[in-house]
PDB file of C-alpha atoms in Angstrom:
ATOM      1  CA  MET Q   1     -15.315   7.416  15.061  1.00 46.00           C
ATOM      2  CA  ASP Q   2     -18.471   6.658  13.145  1.00 46.00           C
ATOM      3  CA  LEU Q   3     -19.592   3.429  11.477  1.00 41.00           C
ATOM      4  CA  LYS Q   4     -20.902   4.324   8.049  1.00 48.00           C
ATOM      5  CA  SER Q   5     -23.532   2.351   6.183  1.00 44.00           C
ATOM      6  CA  GLY Q   6     -22.330  -1.171   5.559  1.00 54.00           C
ATOM      7  CA  ALA Q   7     -21.775  -4.243   7.647  1.00 72.00           C
ATOM      8  CA  GLY Q   8     -17.995  -4.062   7.945  1.00 94.00           C
ATOM      9  CA  ALA Q   9     -15.645  -6.947   7.201  1.00 95.00           C
ATOM     10  CA  PRO Q  10     -17.131 -10.474   7.278  1.00 94.00           C
ATOM     11  CA  ARG Q  11     -15.714 -13.163   9.556  1.00 94.00           C
ATOM     12  CA  SER Q  12     -15.650 -16.932   9.635  1.00 93.00           C
ATOM     13  CA  ARG Q  13     -17.122 -18.856  12.539  1.00 93.00           C
ATOM     14  CA  ASP Q  14     -13.708 -18.975  14.228  1.00 94.00           C
ATOM     15  CA  GLY Q  15     -13.467 -15.181  14.139  1.00 92.00           C
ATOM     16  CA  ARG Q  16     -10.984 -14.933  11.282  1.00 95.00           C
ATOM     17  CA  PHE Q  17     -11.629 -12.203   8.737  1.00 95.00           C
ATOM     18  CA  ARG Q  18     -12.748 -12.968   5.183  1.00 95.00           C
ATOM     19  CA  ASN Q  19     -12.945 -11.076   1.912  1.00 95.00           C
ATOM     20  CA  ASN Q  20     -16.277  -9.717   0.751  1.00 93.00           C
ATOM     21  CA  HIS Q  21     -16.303 -11.861  -2.377  1.00 90.00           C
ATOM     22  CA  ARG Q  22     -15.326 -15.469  -2.915  1.00 75.00           C
ATOM     23  CA  ASN Q  23     -12.015 -15.940  -4.665  1.00 67.00           C
ATOM     24  CA  SER Q  24      -9.781 -18.890  -5.420  1.00 60.00           C
ATOM     25  CA  ALA Q  25      -7.526 -20.186  -2.665  1.00 62.00           C
ATOM     26  CA  HIS Q  26      -4.070 -18.646  -2.239  1.00 62.00           C
ATOM     27  CA  GLY Q  27      -2.011 -21.619  -1.141  1.00 60.00           C
ATOM     28  CA  GLY Q  28      -1.958 -25.407  -1.367  1.00 57.00           C
ATOM     29  CA  LYS Q  29      -0.752 -26.837  -4.698  1.00 59.00           C
ATOM     30  CA  SER Q  30      -0.325 -23.366  -6.227  1.00 60.00           C
ATOM     31  CA  LEU Q  31       2.000 -22.380  -3.364  1.00 59.00           C
ATOM     32  CA  LEU Q  32       4.140 -25.463  -3.884  1.00 54.00           C
ATOM     33  CA  ALA Q  33       4.326 -24.780  -7.618  1.00 63.00           C
ATOM     34  CA  PHE Q  34       5.338 -21.166  -6.920  1.00 60.00           C
ATOM     35  CA  LEU Q  35       8.138 -22.248  -4.590  1.00 57.00           C
ATOM     36  CA  ARG Q  36       9.473 -24.670  -7.203  1.00 57.00           C
ATOM     37  CA  GLU Q  37       9.489 -21.941  -9.856  1.00 67.00           C
ATOM     38  CA  TRP Q  38      11.110 -19.487  -7.419  1.00 56.00           C
ATOM     39  CA  ARG Q  39      14.039 -21.832  -6.853  1.00 56.00           C
ATOM     40  CA  LYS Q  40      14.572 -22.245 -10.609  1.00 56.00           C
ATOM     41  CA  ALA Q  41      14.184 -18.584 -11.559  1.00 62.00           C
ATOM     42  CA  GLY Q  42      17.151 -16.618 -12.871  1.00 61.00           C
ATOM     43  CA  TRP Q  43      17.146 -12.986 -11.789  1.00 67.00           C
ATOM     44  CA  THR Q  44      18.367  -9.836 -13.479  1.00 70.00           C
ATOM     45  CA  ARG Q  45      18.672  -6.787 -11.257  1.00 73.00           C
ATOM     46  CA  PRO Q  46      17.682  -3.584 -13.081  1.00 77.00           C
ATOM     47  CA  GLY Q  47      19.563  -0.409 -12.279  1.00 81.00           C
ATOM     48  CA  PHE Q  48      16.774   1.670 -10.747  1.00 90.00           C
ATOM     49  CA  PRO Q  49      17.862   5.300 -10.335  1.00 90.00           C
ATOM     50  CA  LYS Q  50      17.004   7.487  -7.365  1.00 93.00           C
ATOM     51  CA  ALA Q  51      15.288  10.714  -8.294  1.00 95.00           C
ATOM     52  CA  HIS Q  52      16.520  14.001  -6.895  1.00 93.00           C
ATOM     53  CA  ASN Q  53      14.394  15.280  -4.054  1.00 95.00           C
ATOM     54  CA  ASP Q  54      14.743  18.088  -1.532  1.00 97.00           C
ATOM     55  CA  PRO Q  55      14.335  16.952   2.097  1.00 97.00           C
ATOM     56  CA  ALA Q  56      14.833  20.517   3.366  1.00 98.00           C
ATOM     57  CA  TRP Q  57      11.931  21.721   1.207  1.00 98.00           C
ATOM     58  CA  LEU Q  58       9.781  18.799   2.325  1.00 98.00           C
ATOM     59  CA  ALA Q  59      10.555  19.600   5.977  1.00 98.00           C
ATOM     60  CA  ALA Q  60       9.537  23.237   5.519  1.00 98.00           C
ATOM     61  CA  ASN Q  61       6.501  22.619   3.309  1.00 97.00           C
ATOM     62  CA  ARG Q  62       3.161  23.092   5.042  1.00 94.00           C
ATOM     63  CA  SER Q  63       1.165  24.638   2.212  1.00 95.00           C
ATOM     64  CA  GLN Q  64       1.662  22.792  -1.079  1.00 96.00           C
ATOM     65  CA  THR Q  65       0.269  19.338  -1.786  1.00 97.00           C
ATOM     66  CA  SER Q  66       3.034  16.882  -2.630  1.00 97.00           C
ATOM     67  CA  ILE Q  67       3.638  13.142  -2.747  1.00 98.00           C
ATOM     68  CA  THR Q  68       6.996  11.348  -2.714  1.00 98.00           C
ATOM     69  CA  TRP Q  69       7.408   7.659  -3.544  1.00 98.00           C
ATOM     70  CA  ILE Q  70       9.748   6.147  -0.952  1.00 98.00           C
ATOM     71  CA  GLY Q  71       9.426   2.689  -2.528  1.00 98.00           C
ATOM     72  CA  HIS Q  72       7.040  -0.290  -2.631  1.00 97.00           C
ATOM     73  CA  ALA Q  73       3.828   0.878  -0.852  1.00 98.00           C
ATOM     74  CA  SER Q  74       5.523   3.676   1.123  1.00 98.00           C
ATOM     75  CA  PHE Q  75       4.620   7.258   0.218  1.00 98.00           C
ATOM     76  CA  LEU Q  76       5.129  10.561   1.974  1.00 98.00           C
ATOM     77  CA  VAL Q  77       1.999  12.640   1.368  1.00 98.00           C
ATOM     78  CA  GLN Q  78       1.803  16.328   2.271  1.00 98.00           C
ATOM     79  CA  LEU Q  79      -1.789  17.551   2.244  1.00 97.00           C
ATOM     80  CA  GLY Q  80      -3.316  20.546   3.991  1.00 96.00           C
ATOM     81  CA  GLY Q  81      -0.248  21.030   6.173  1.00 97.00           C
ATOM     82  CA  ILE Q  82      -0.317  17.385   7.319  1.00 98.00           C
ATOM     83  CA  ASN Q  83       2.538  14.945   6.750  1.00 98.00           C
ATOM     84  CA  LEU Q  84       1.267  11.408   6.201  1.00 98.00           C
ATOM     85  CA  LEU Q  85       3.037   8.102   5.523  1.00 98.00           C
ATOM     86  CA  THR Q  86       1.510   5.005   3.951  1.00 98.00           C
ATOM     87  CA  ASP Q  87       2.802   1.539   4.919  1.00 98.00           C
ATOM     88  CA  PRO Q  88       6.264   2.840   5.836  1.00 98.00           C
ATOM     89  CA  VAL Q  89       9.057   0.297   5.385  1.00 98.00           C
ATOM     90  CA  LEU Q  90      12.526   1.809   5.708  1.00 98.00           C
ATOM     91  CA  SER Q  91      14.435  -1.365   6.605  1.00 97.00           C
ATOM     92  CA  ARG Q  92      16.730  -3.221   4.223  1.00 94.00           C
ATOM     93  CA  ARG Q  93      14.632  -6.405   4.265  1.00 94.00           C
ATOM     94  CA  THR Q  94      10.935  -7.268   4.516  1.00 87.00           C
ATOM     95  CA  SER Q  95      11.389 -10.116   6.941  1.00 80.00           C
ATOM     96  CA  PRO Q  96      11.207 -11.035  10.635  1.00 78.00           C
ATOM     97  CA  VAL Q  97      15.035 -10.798  10.607  1.00 75.00           C
ATOM     98  CA  GLN Q  98      17.455  -8.517   8.777  1.00 78.00           C
ATOM     99  CA  TRP Q  99      19.914 -11.260   7.778  1.00 76.00           C
ATOM    100  CA  ALA Q 100      17.484 -13.151   5.521  1.00 73.00           C
ATOM    101  CA  GLY Q 101      14.396 -12.518   3.437  1.00 79.00           C
ATOM    102  CA  PRO Q 102      13.564 -10.218   0.495  1.00 87.00           C
ATOM    103  CA  ALA Q 103      16.137  -7.406   0.323  1.00 90.00           C
ATOM    104  CA  ARG Q 104      15.667  -3.910  -1.056  1.00 94.00           C
ATOM    105  CA  ILE Q 105      16.979  -3.834  -4.627  1.00 94.00           C
ATOM    106  CA  ALA Q 106      16.300  -0.139  -5.355  1.00 95.00           C
ATOM    107  CA  PRO Q 107      17.354   3.088  -3.648  1.00 96.00           C
ATOM    108  CA  LEU Q 108      15.421   4.134  -0.551  1.00 97.00           C
ATOM    109  CA  GLY Q 109      13.502   7.205  -1.660  1.00 98.00           C
ATOM    110  CA  LEU Q 110      13.761   8.971   1.713  1.00 98.00           C
ATOM    111  CA  SER Q 111      15.578   7.842   4.833  1.00 98.00           C
ATOM    112  CA  LEU Q 112      14.208   8.376   8.329  1.00 98.00           C
ATOM    113  CA  ALA Q 113      16.560  11.340   8.773  1.00 98.00           C
ATOM    114  CA  GLU Q 114      15.262  12.887   5.526  1.00 98.00           C
ATOM    115  CA  LEU Q 115      11.585  12.599   6.461  1.00 98.00           C
ATOM    116  CA  PRO Q 116       9.794  15.643   7.872  1.00 98.00           C
ATOM    117  CA  LYS Q 117       7.965  15.313  11.175  1.00 98.00           C
ATOM    118  CA  ILE Q 118       5.170  12.808  10.537  1.00 98.00           C
ATOM    119  CA  ASP Q 119       1.631  13.477  11.771  1.00 98.00           C
ATOM    120  CA  VAL Q 120      -0.296  10.401  10.582  1.00 98.00           C
ATOM    121  CA  VAL Q 121       0.696   6.867   9.535  1.00 98.00           C
ATOM    122  CA  LEU Q 122      -1.682   4.579   7.617  1.00 98.00           C
ATOM    123  CA  ILE Q 123      -1.071   0.814   7.871  1.00 98.00           C
ATOM    124  CA  SER Q 124      -3.028  -1.382   5.440  1.00 98.00           C
ATOM    125  CA  HIS Q 125      -2.237  -4.812   6.942  1.00 97.00           C
ATOM    126  CA  ASN Q 126       0.398  -6.769   8.824  1.00 96.00           C
ATOM    127  CA  HIS Q 127       2.528  -8.410   6.113  1.00 97.00           C
ATOM    128  CA  TYR Q 128       6.227  -7.673   6.546  1.00 96.00           C
ATOM    129  CA  ASP Q 129       6.476  -5.636   3.342  1.00 97.00           C
ATOM    130  CA  HIS Q 130       3.767  -3.272   4.653  1.00 97.00           C
ATOM    131  CA  LEU Q 131       4.232  -3.286   8.443  1.00 98.00           C
ATOM    132  CA  ASP Q 132       7.887  -3.007   9.483  1.00 97.00           C
ATOM    133  CA  GLU Q 133       8.407  -3.145  13.237  1.00 97.00           C
ATOM    134  CA  ALA Q 134      11.706  -1.264  13.243  1.00 97.00           C
ATOM    135  CA  THR Q 135      10.263   1.577  11.161  1.00 98.00           C
ATOM    136  CA  VAL Q 136       7.097   2.084  13.214  1.00 98.00           C
ATOM    137  CA  ARG Q 137       9.096   1.997  16.450  1.00 98.00           C
ATOM    138  CA  GLN Q 138      11.456   4.656  15.103  1.00 98.00           C
ATOM    139  CA  LEU Q 139       8.625   6.871  13.888  1.00 98.00           C
ATOM    140  CA  ALA Q 140       6.732   6.531  17.164  1.00 98.00           C
ATOM    141  CA  GLY Q 141       9.820   7.420  19.171  1.00 98.00           C
ATOM    142  CA  ARG Q 142      10.782  10.382  16.995  1.00 98.00           C
ATOM    143  CA  ASP Q 143       7.457  11.973  16.044  1.00 98.00           C
ATOM    144  CA  ALA Q 144       4.627  10.328  18.039  1.00 98.00           C
ATOM    145  CA  PRO Q 145       2.319  10.231  14.995  1.00 98.00           C
ATOM    146  CA  ALA Q 146      -1.230   8.907  15.060  1.00 98.00           C
ATOM    147  CA  PHE Q 147      -1.327   5.407  13.566  1.00 98.00           C
ATOM    148  CA  VAL Q 148      -4.478   4.313  11.721  1.00 98.00           C
ATOM    149  CA  VAL Q 149      -4.758   0.540  11.426  1.00 98.00           C
ATOM    150  CA  PRO Q 150      -7.339  -2.141  10.526  1.00 98.00           C
ATOM    151  CA  LEU Q 151      -9.000  -4.247  13.208  1.00 98.00           C
ATOM    152  CA  GLY Q 152      -6.607  -6.290  15.326  1.00 96.00           C
ATOM    153  CA  LEU Q 153      -3.454  -4.228  14.859  1.00 98.00           C
ATOM    154  CA  LYS Q 154      -3.971  -1.688  17.645  1.00 98.00           C
ATOM    155  CA  ALA Q 155      -3.088  -4.413  20.173  1.00 97.00           C
ATOM    156  CA  TRP Q 156       0.016  -5.345  18.134  1.00 97.00           C
ATOM    157  CA  LEU Q 157       1.217  -1.743  18.332  1.00 98.00           C
ATOM    158  CA  ALA Q 158       0.371  -1.470  22.022  1.00 98.00           C
ATOM    159  CA  ARG Q 159       2.552  -4.501  22.795  1.00 97.00           C
ATOM    160  CA  ARG Q 160       5.419  -2.501  21.307  1.00 97.00           C
ATOM    161  CA  GLY Q 161       4.695   0.586  23.380  1.00 97.00           C
ATOM    162  CA  ILE Q 162       2.848   2.478  20.642  1.00 98.00           C
ATOM    163  CA  GLU Q 163      -0.379   3.783  22.159  1.00 95.00           C
ATOM    164  CA  GLN Q 164      -1.492   6.464  19.687  1.00 97.00           C
ATOM    165  CA  ALA Q 165      -3.458   4.217  17.361  1.00 98.00           C
ATOM    166  CA  ILE Q 166      -6.949   4.272  15.895  1.00 98.00           C
ATOM    167  CA  GLU Q 167      -8.454   0.979  14.709  1.00 98.00           C
ATOM    168  CA  LEU Q 168     -11.043   0.835  11.924  1.00 98.00           C
ATOM    169  CA  ASP Q 169     -13.319  -1.736  10.343  1.00 98.00           C
ATOM    170  CA  TRP Q 170     -14.263  -1.477   6.669  1.00 98.00           C
ATOM    171  CA  TRP Q 171     -16.494   1.533   6.010  1.00 98.00           C
ATOM    172  CA  GLN Q 172     -15.689   3.137   9.350  1.00 98.00           C
ATOM    173  CA  HIS Q 173     -14.054   6.537   9.462  1.00 98.00           C
ATOM    174  CA  ALA Q 174     -12.278   8.685  12.030  1.00 98.00           C
ATOM    175  CA  GLU Q 175     -11.125  12.286  12.338  1.00 98.00           C
ATOM    176  CA  VAL Q 176      -7.350  12.104  12.722  1.00 98.00           C
ATOM    177  CA  ARG Q 177      -5.336  15.296  13.221  1.00 97.00           C
ATOM    178  CA  GLY Q 178      -7.208  17.230  10.566  1.00 96.00           C
ATOM    179  CA  LEU Q 179      -7.816  14.318   8.196  1.00 98.00           C
ATOM    180  CA  ARG Q 180     -10.995  12.325   7.773  1.00 98.00           C
ATOM    181  CA  VAL Q 181      -9.784   8.743   7.215  1.00 98.00           C
ATOM    182  CA  HIS Q 182     -12.064   5.986   5.892  1.00 98.00           C
ATOM    183  CA  ALA Q 183     -11.077   2.308   5.917  1.00 98.00           C
ATOM    184  CA  VAL Q 184     -12.302   0.591   2.744  1.00 98.00           C
ATOM    185  CA  PRO Q 185     -12.279  -3.047   1.609  1.00 98.00           C
ATOM    186  CA  ALA Q 186      -9.387  -4.734  -0.141  1.00 98.00           C
ATOM    187  CA  GLN Q 187      -9.139  -8.324  -1.374  1.00 97.00           C
ATOM    188  CA  HIS Q 188      -6.195  -9.809   0.476  1.00 96.00           C
ATOM    189  CA  PHE Q 189      -5.280 -11.666   3.681  1.00 95.00           C
ATOM    190  CA  SER Q 190      -3.112 -11.173   6.771  1.00 96.00           C
ATOM    191  CA  GLY Q 191      -0.534 -13.044   8.820  1.00 93.00           C
ATOM    192  CA  ARG Q 192       2.987 -12.709  10.184  1.00 92.00           C
ATOM    193  CA  GLY Q 193       3.610 -16.254  11.407  1.00 87.00           C
ATOM    194  CA  ALA Q 194       2.237 -19.746  11.920  1.00 84.00           C
ATOM    195  CA  GLY Q 195      -1.364 -19.834  13.100  1.00 87.00           C
ATOM    196  CA  ASP Q 196      -2.323 -16.166  12.778  1.00 90.00           C
ATOM    197  CA  ARG Q 197      -3.639 -16.111   9.197  1.00 93.00           C
ATOM    198  CA  ASN Q 198      -6.525 -13.631   8.892  1.00 95.00           C
ATOM    199  CA  ARG Q 199      -6.645 -12.918  12.643  1.00 95.00           C
ATOM    200  CA  THR Q 200      -6.253  -9.217  11.829  1.00 97.00           C
ATOM    201  CA  LEU Q 201      -7.970  -7.246   9.094  1.00 97.00           C
ATOM    202  CA  TRP Q 202      -6.568  -5.751   5.869  1.00 98.00           C
ATOM    203  CA  CYS Q 203      -7.865  -2.640   4.116  1.00 98.00           C
ATOM    204  CA  GLY Q 204      -7.299   0.341   1.870  1.00 98.00           C
ATOM    205  CA  TYR Q 205      -7.953   3.938   2.867  1.00 98.00           C
ATOM    206  CA  VAL Q 206      -9.705   7.000   1.515  1.00 98.00           C
ATOM    207  CA  TYR Q 207      -8.652  10.167   3.312  1.00 98.00           C
ATOM    208  CA  GLU Q 208      -9.917  13.706   2.901  1.00 98.00           C
ATOM    209  CA  CYS Q 209      -8.663  17.167   3.767  1.00 97.00           C
ATOM    210  CA  GLY Q 210      -9.495  20.644   2.500  1.00 94.00           C
ATOM    211  CA  GLY Q 211     -11.763  19.391  -0.261  1.00 95.00           C
ATOM    212  CA  ARG Q 212      -9.158  16.933  -1.579  1.00 97.00           C
ATOM    213  CA  ARG Q 213      -9.696  13.169  -1.565  1.00 98.00           C
ATOM    214  CA  HIS Q 214      -7.002  10.506  -1.910  1.00 98.00           C
ATOM    215  CA  TYR Q 215      -7.197   6.709  -2.108  1.00 98.00           C
ATOM    216  CA  PHE Q 216      -4.482   4.306  -0.949  1.00 98.00           C
ATOM    217  CA  ALA Q 217      -5.357   0.809  -2.153  1.00 98.00           C
ATOM    218  CA  GLY Q 218      -2.989  -1.114   0.132  1.00 97.00           C
ATOM    219  CA  ASP Q 219      -2.366  -4.673  -1.069  1.00 97.00           C
ATOM    220  CA  THR Q 220      -5.146  -6.277  -3.070  1.00 98.00           C
ATOM    221  CA  GLY Q 221      -6.457  -8.586  -5.740  1.00 97.00           C
ATOM    222  CA  TYR Q 222      -9.171  -7.426  -8.119  1.00 97.00           C
ATOM    223  CA  GLY Q 223     -12.864  -7.711  -7.317  1.00 96.00           C
ATOM    224  CA  PRO Q 224     -16.188  -5.862  -7.101  1.00 97.00           C
ATOM    225  CA  ASP Q 225     -15.143  -3.820  -4.052  1.00 97.00           C
ATOM    226  CA  PHE Q 226     -13.599  -1.094  -6.190  1.00 98.00           C
ATOM    227  CA  VAL Q 227     -16.836  -0.249  -7.945  1.00 98.00           C
ATOM    228  CA  GLU Q 228     -18.437   0.230  -4.523  1.00 98.00           C
ATOM    229  CA  ILE Q 229     -15.536   2.429  -3.367  1.00 98.00           C
ATOM    230  CA  GLY Q 230     -16.057   4.532  -6.474  1.00 98.00           C
ATOM    231  CA  ARG Q 231     -19.808   4.714  -5.883  1.00 98.00           C
ATOM    232  CA  ARG Q 232     -19.225   6.104  -2.412  1.00 98.00           C
ATOM    233  CA  PHE Q 233     -16.212   8.351  -2.981  1.00 98.00           C
ATOM    234  CA  ALA Q 234     -15.682   9.234  -6.658  1.00 98.00           C
ATOM    235  CA  PRO Q 235     -14.178  11.404  -7.896  1.00 98.00           C
ATOM    236  CA  ILE Q 236     -10.828  10.590  -6.305  1.00 98.00           C
ATOM    237  CA  ASP Q 237      -8.202  13.303  -6.802  1.00 97.00           C
ATOM    238  CA  LEU Q 238      -5.255  10.938  -6.316  1.00 98.00           C
ATOM    239  CA  ALA Q 239      -5.063   7.133  -6.112  1.00 98.00           C
ATOM    240  CA  MET Q 240      -2.073   4.972  -5.151  1.00 98.00           C
ATOM    241  CA  ILE Q 241      -2.585   1.594  -6.841  1.00 98.00           C
ATOM    242  CA  PRO Q 242      -0.354  -1.521  -6.885  1.00 98.00           C
ATOM    243  CA  ILE Q 243       0.920  -2.785 -10.235  1.00 98.00           C
ATOM    244  CA  GLY Q 244       3.484  -5.488  -9.326  1.00 97.00           C
ATOM    245  CA  ALA Q 245       4.084  -8.840  -7.588  1.00 95.00           C
ATOM    246  CA  TYR Q 246       1.588 -10.713  -9.797  1.00 95.00           C
ATOM    247  CA  ASP Q 247       3.298 -13.794 -11.282  1.00 93.00           C
ATOM    248  CA  PRO Q 248       2.608 -16.705 -11.385  1.00 92.00           C
ATOM    249  CA  ARG Q 249      -0.917 -15.559 -12.077  1.00 93.00           C
ATOM    250  CA  ASP Q 250      -2.754 -18.670 -10.830  1.00 89.00           C
ATOM    251  CA  PHE Q 251      -1.128 -18.181  -7.412  1.00 91.00           C
ATOM    252  CA  MET Q 252      -1.135 -14.388  -7.104  1.00 93.00           C
ATOM    253  CA  ARG Q 253      -4.439 -13.467  -8.789  1.00 94.00           C
ATOM    254  CA  PRO Q 254      -6.536 -13.720  -5.588  1.00 94.00           C
ATOM    255  CA  VAL Q 255      -4.339 -11.272  -3.649  1.00 96.00           C
ATOM    256  CA  HIS Q 256      -2.285  -9.100  -6.077  1.00 96.00           C
ATOM    257  CA  VAL Q 257      -3.562  -7.191  -9.093  1.00 97.00           C
ATOM    258  CA  ASP Q 258      -1.605  -7.087 -12.331  1.00 98.00           C
ATOM    259  CA  PRO Q 259      -1.160  -3.860 -14.354  1.00 98.00           C
ATOM    260  CA  GLU Q 260      -4.260  -4.494 -16.472  1.00 98.00           C
ATOM    261  CA  GLU Q 261      -6.372  -4.880 -13.329  1.00 98.00           C
ATOM    262  CA  ALA Q 262      -4.729  -1.779 -11.841  1.00 98.00           C
ATOM    263  CA  VAL Q 263      -6.064   0.196 -14.817  1.00 98.00           C
ATOM    264  CA  ARG Q 264      -9.531  -1.182 -14.074  1.00 98.00           C
ATOM    265  CA  ILE Q 265      -9.236  -0.009 -10.458  1.00 98.00           C
ATOM    266  CA  HIS Q 266      -8.220   3.451 -11.716  1.00 98.00           C
ATOM    267  CA  GLY Q 267     -11.518   3.585 -13.593  1.00 98.00           C
ATOM    268  CA  ASP Q 268     -13.656   1.871 -10.960  1.00 98.00           C
ATOM    269  CA  VAL Q 269     -12.787   4.335  -8.193  1.00 98.00           C
ATOM    270  CA  GLY Q 270     -13.039   7.375 -10.449  1.00 98.00           C
ATOM    271  CA  SER Q 271      -9.411   8.461 -10.080  1.00 98.00           C
ATOM    272  CA  ARG Q 272      -8.309  11.691 -11.728  1.00 97.00           C
ATOM    273  CA  GLN Q 273      -4.623  10.918 -11.160  1.00 97.00           C
ATOM    274  CA  SER Q 274      -3.157   7.542 -10.177  1.00 98.00           C
ATOM    275  CA  LEU Q 275       0.357   6.584  -9.104  1.00 98.00           C
ATOM    276  CA  ALA Q 276       1.879   3.129  -9.393  1.00 98.00           C
ATOM    277  CA  MET Q 277       3.230   1.330  -6.345  1.00 98.00           C
ATOM    278  CA  HIS Q 278       4.154  -2.167  -5.109  1.00 97.00           C
ATOM    279  CA  TRP Q 279       6.763  -2.850  -7.770  1.00 97.00           C
ATOM    280  CA  GLY Q 280      10.519  -2.570  -8.348  1.00 95.00           C
ATOM    281  CA  THR Q 281      11.590  -2.407  -4.692  1.00 96.00           C
ATOM    282  CA  PHE Q 282      11.631  -5.944  -3.276  1.00 94.00           C
ATOM    283  CA  ARG Q 283      11.783  -9.203  -5.237  1.00 93.00           C
ATOM    284  CA  LEU Q 284       8.591 -10.982  -4.149  1.00 92.00           C
ATOM    285  CA  THR Q 285       7.328 -12.859  -7.225  1.00 92.00           C
ATOM    286  CA  LEU Q 286       8.437 -14.222 -10.606  1.00 91.00           C
ATOM    287  CA  GLU Q 287       7.930 -11.367 -13.084  1.00 94.00           C
ATOM    288  CA  SER Q 288      10.991  -9.332 -13.983  1.00 92.00           C
ATOM    289  CA  LEU Q 289      11.309  -6.323 -11.725  1.00 92.00           C
ATOM    290  CA  ASP Q 290      11.024  -3.782 -14.541  1.00 93.00           C
ATOM    291  CA  GLU Q 291       8.093  -5.456 -16.339  1.00 96.00           C
ATOM    292  CA  PRO Q 292       5.137  -3.874 -14.456  1.00 97.00           C
ATOM    293  CA  PRO Q 293       5.582  -0.314 -15.850  1.00 98.00           C
ATOM    294  CA  ARG Q 294       5.812  -1.659 -19.423  1.00 98.00           C
ATOM    295  CA  ARG Q 295       2.614  -3.643 -19.010  1.00 98.00           C
ATOM    296  CA  LEU Q 296       0.935  -0.647 -17.373  1.00 98.00           C
ATOM    297  CA  ALA Q 297       1.816   1.562 -20.347  1.00 98.00           C
ATOM    298  CA  ALA Q 298       0.360  -1.024 -22.753  1.00 98.00           C
ATOM    299  CA  ALA Q 299      -2.805  -1.415 -20.669  1.00 98.00           C
ATOM    300  CA  LEU Q 300      -3.360   2.352 -20.536  1.00 98.00           C
ATOM    301  CA  ALA Q 301      -2.919   2.630 -24.287  1.00 98.00           C
ATOM    302  CA  ALA Q 302      -5.350  -0.252 -24.882  1.00 98.00           C
ATOM    303  CA  ALA Q 303      -7.921   1.459 -22.643  1.00 98.00           C
ATOM    304  CA  GLY Q 304      -7.446   4.850 -24.326  1.00 98.00           C
ATOM    305  CA  ILE Q 305      -6.222   6.444 -21.090  1.00 98.00           C
ATOM    306  CA  PRO Q 306      -3.406   9.037 -21.288  1.00 98.00           C
ATOM    307  CA  ALA Q 307      -0.164   7.854 -19.703  1.00 97.00           C
ATOM    308  CA  ALA Q 308      -0.097  11.025 -17.571  1.00 97.00           C
ATOM    309  CA  ALA Q 309      -3.301   9.893 -15.821  1.00 98.00           C
ATOM    310  CA  PHE Q 310      -1.508   6.897 -14.235  1.00 98.00           C
ATOM    311  CA  ARG Q 311       2.096   7.802 -13.541  1.00 98.00           C
ATOM    312  CA  VAL Q 312       5.090   5.701 -12.597  1.00 98.00           C
ATOM    313  CA  LEU Q 313       7.450   7.655 -10.336  1.00 98.00           C
ATOM    314  CA  GLN Q 314      11.133   6.983  -9.793  1.00 97.00           C
ATOM    315  CA  HIS Q 315      12.191   5.999  -6.290  1.00 98.00           C
ATOM    316  CA  GLY Q 316      12.377   9.222  -4.315  1.00 98.00           C
ATOM    317  CA  GLU Q 317      10.521  11.334  -6.891  1.00 98.00           C
ATOM    318  CA  THR Q 318       8.273  14.102  -5.576  1.00 98.00           C
ATOM    319  CA  LEU Q 319       5.138  15.093  -7.479  1.00 97.00           C
ATOM    320  CA  LEU Q 320       3.667  18.501  -6.739  1.00 96.00           C
ATOM    321  CA  ASP Q 321      -0.062  19.190  -6.727  1.00 88.00           C
ATOM    322  CA  PRO Q 322      -0.987  15.616  -7.772  1.00 85.00           C
ATOM    323  CA  GLY Q 323      -4.335  15.459  -9.502  1.00 71.00           C
ATOM    324  CA  GLU Q 324      -3.990  19.104 -10.583  1.00 65.00           C
ATOM    325  CA  GLN Q 325      -0.817  19.161 -12.694  1.00 48.00           C
ATOM    326  CA  THR Q 326       2.107  16.922 -13.586  1.00 42.00           C
ATOM    327  CA  ALA Q 327       5.098  18.991 -12.468  1.00 42.00           C
ATOM    328  CA  ALA Q 328       7.691  17.169 -10.391  1.00 46.00           C
ATOM    329  CA  ARG Q 329      10.182  18.703  -7.970  1.00 47.00           C
TER     330      ARG Q 329
END
C-alpha cells in the first residue's frame, strides 16, 4: 500500500472525518421537513423489468470485460479475469432488520447463487444501502474475497469474522489480486446508528487492470473533488455514477447528486462511458422512482452528450466491453 500525493481525508478535532469542501448541513430543520413530506407522499410503484442475463456465461467468463447491474450501487464487474463487486446488497431491505425499512421494489439483478466466484469487493461506506451485513458474511463464507474498505471499516469486518480486508484513506492505493485500487474522495457522510456519525470514512474508487481504468463514485454530493479525480486519472474508460435519491433538493444536495450533476461528474472525471446507478431499486427519497433516467436523458441532451455515453441499464442487464462498444448480452 502506498500513500500517493495528497493529505488524505480531513478530520475534526474529535477524530470524525469531514468532507474536503464545506457544504450545507444535512440534518436539523431540513431533516424534519423531509420526514413530514415523506409521511404525506403518495407512491406509485413502476413495473421495472429484469433483463435477461446468463449466469453460466458469467461464471465461465475470464477473458471478456463485462459489467452487470445488480441494482442500486451493486455491480458485478469482470475485468482482466477478475470478478469484482461494488457495494453488494442482496438482501430484501436496506435496514438493520429485515422486517422494516426500505424494501427492494425492483428485481434483484443477480442472486448470490447466480454470482460467479468473487475475487474482490469494494465497499464505499457503511450506510445500510451500501454495506449489507448478511451479504458480506455470505460472500466471505462462500468465496473469501478481498474486501477493500475506507478507513474504520476493517475493524467492523473483523468483528464479524472477515479478516481479508484492506483499508484505504483518500488518495491511497493498494495492489489487490491483480487490480490496482485507489480510494478517492466523495462528498458524503457515514453512520449506522446513534453516536457513530462520521466515525468511519466514505470514498469512491478508481481501479485499474490491463490498461483499463474504471471509476466507482460510491455515494456522493457534487463538489470540486471530481475535477481533481479527473486531473489525476482521466481518461476513465468506465464510470459508475449515481443519478437518484435527490429530492427534496435542500436536504439531499449536500450528499446525493441529481442527474444534472451526474452529467457534470461524467465530464469532470473524463469518462468515456458512464453507467447510471443509485436509482429505481429502493425507495429512499421523494422523487418518483422512474424520474431519474428521464432527467438524465434531458441533461445529456442539454449538454450535447450522446445518450450512449451515459447509459441506463435494466436490473440484471450485462454490458460487454464497456467503454469500447455498446453491445449487451
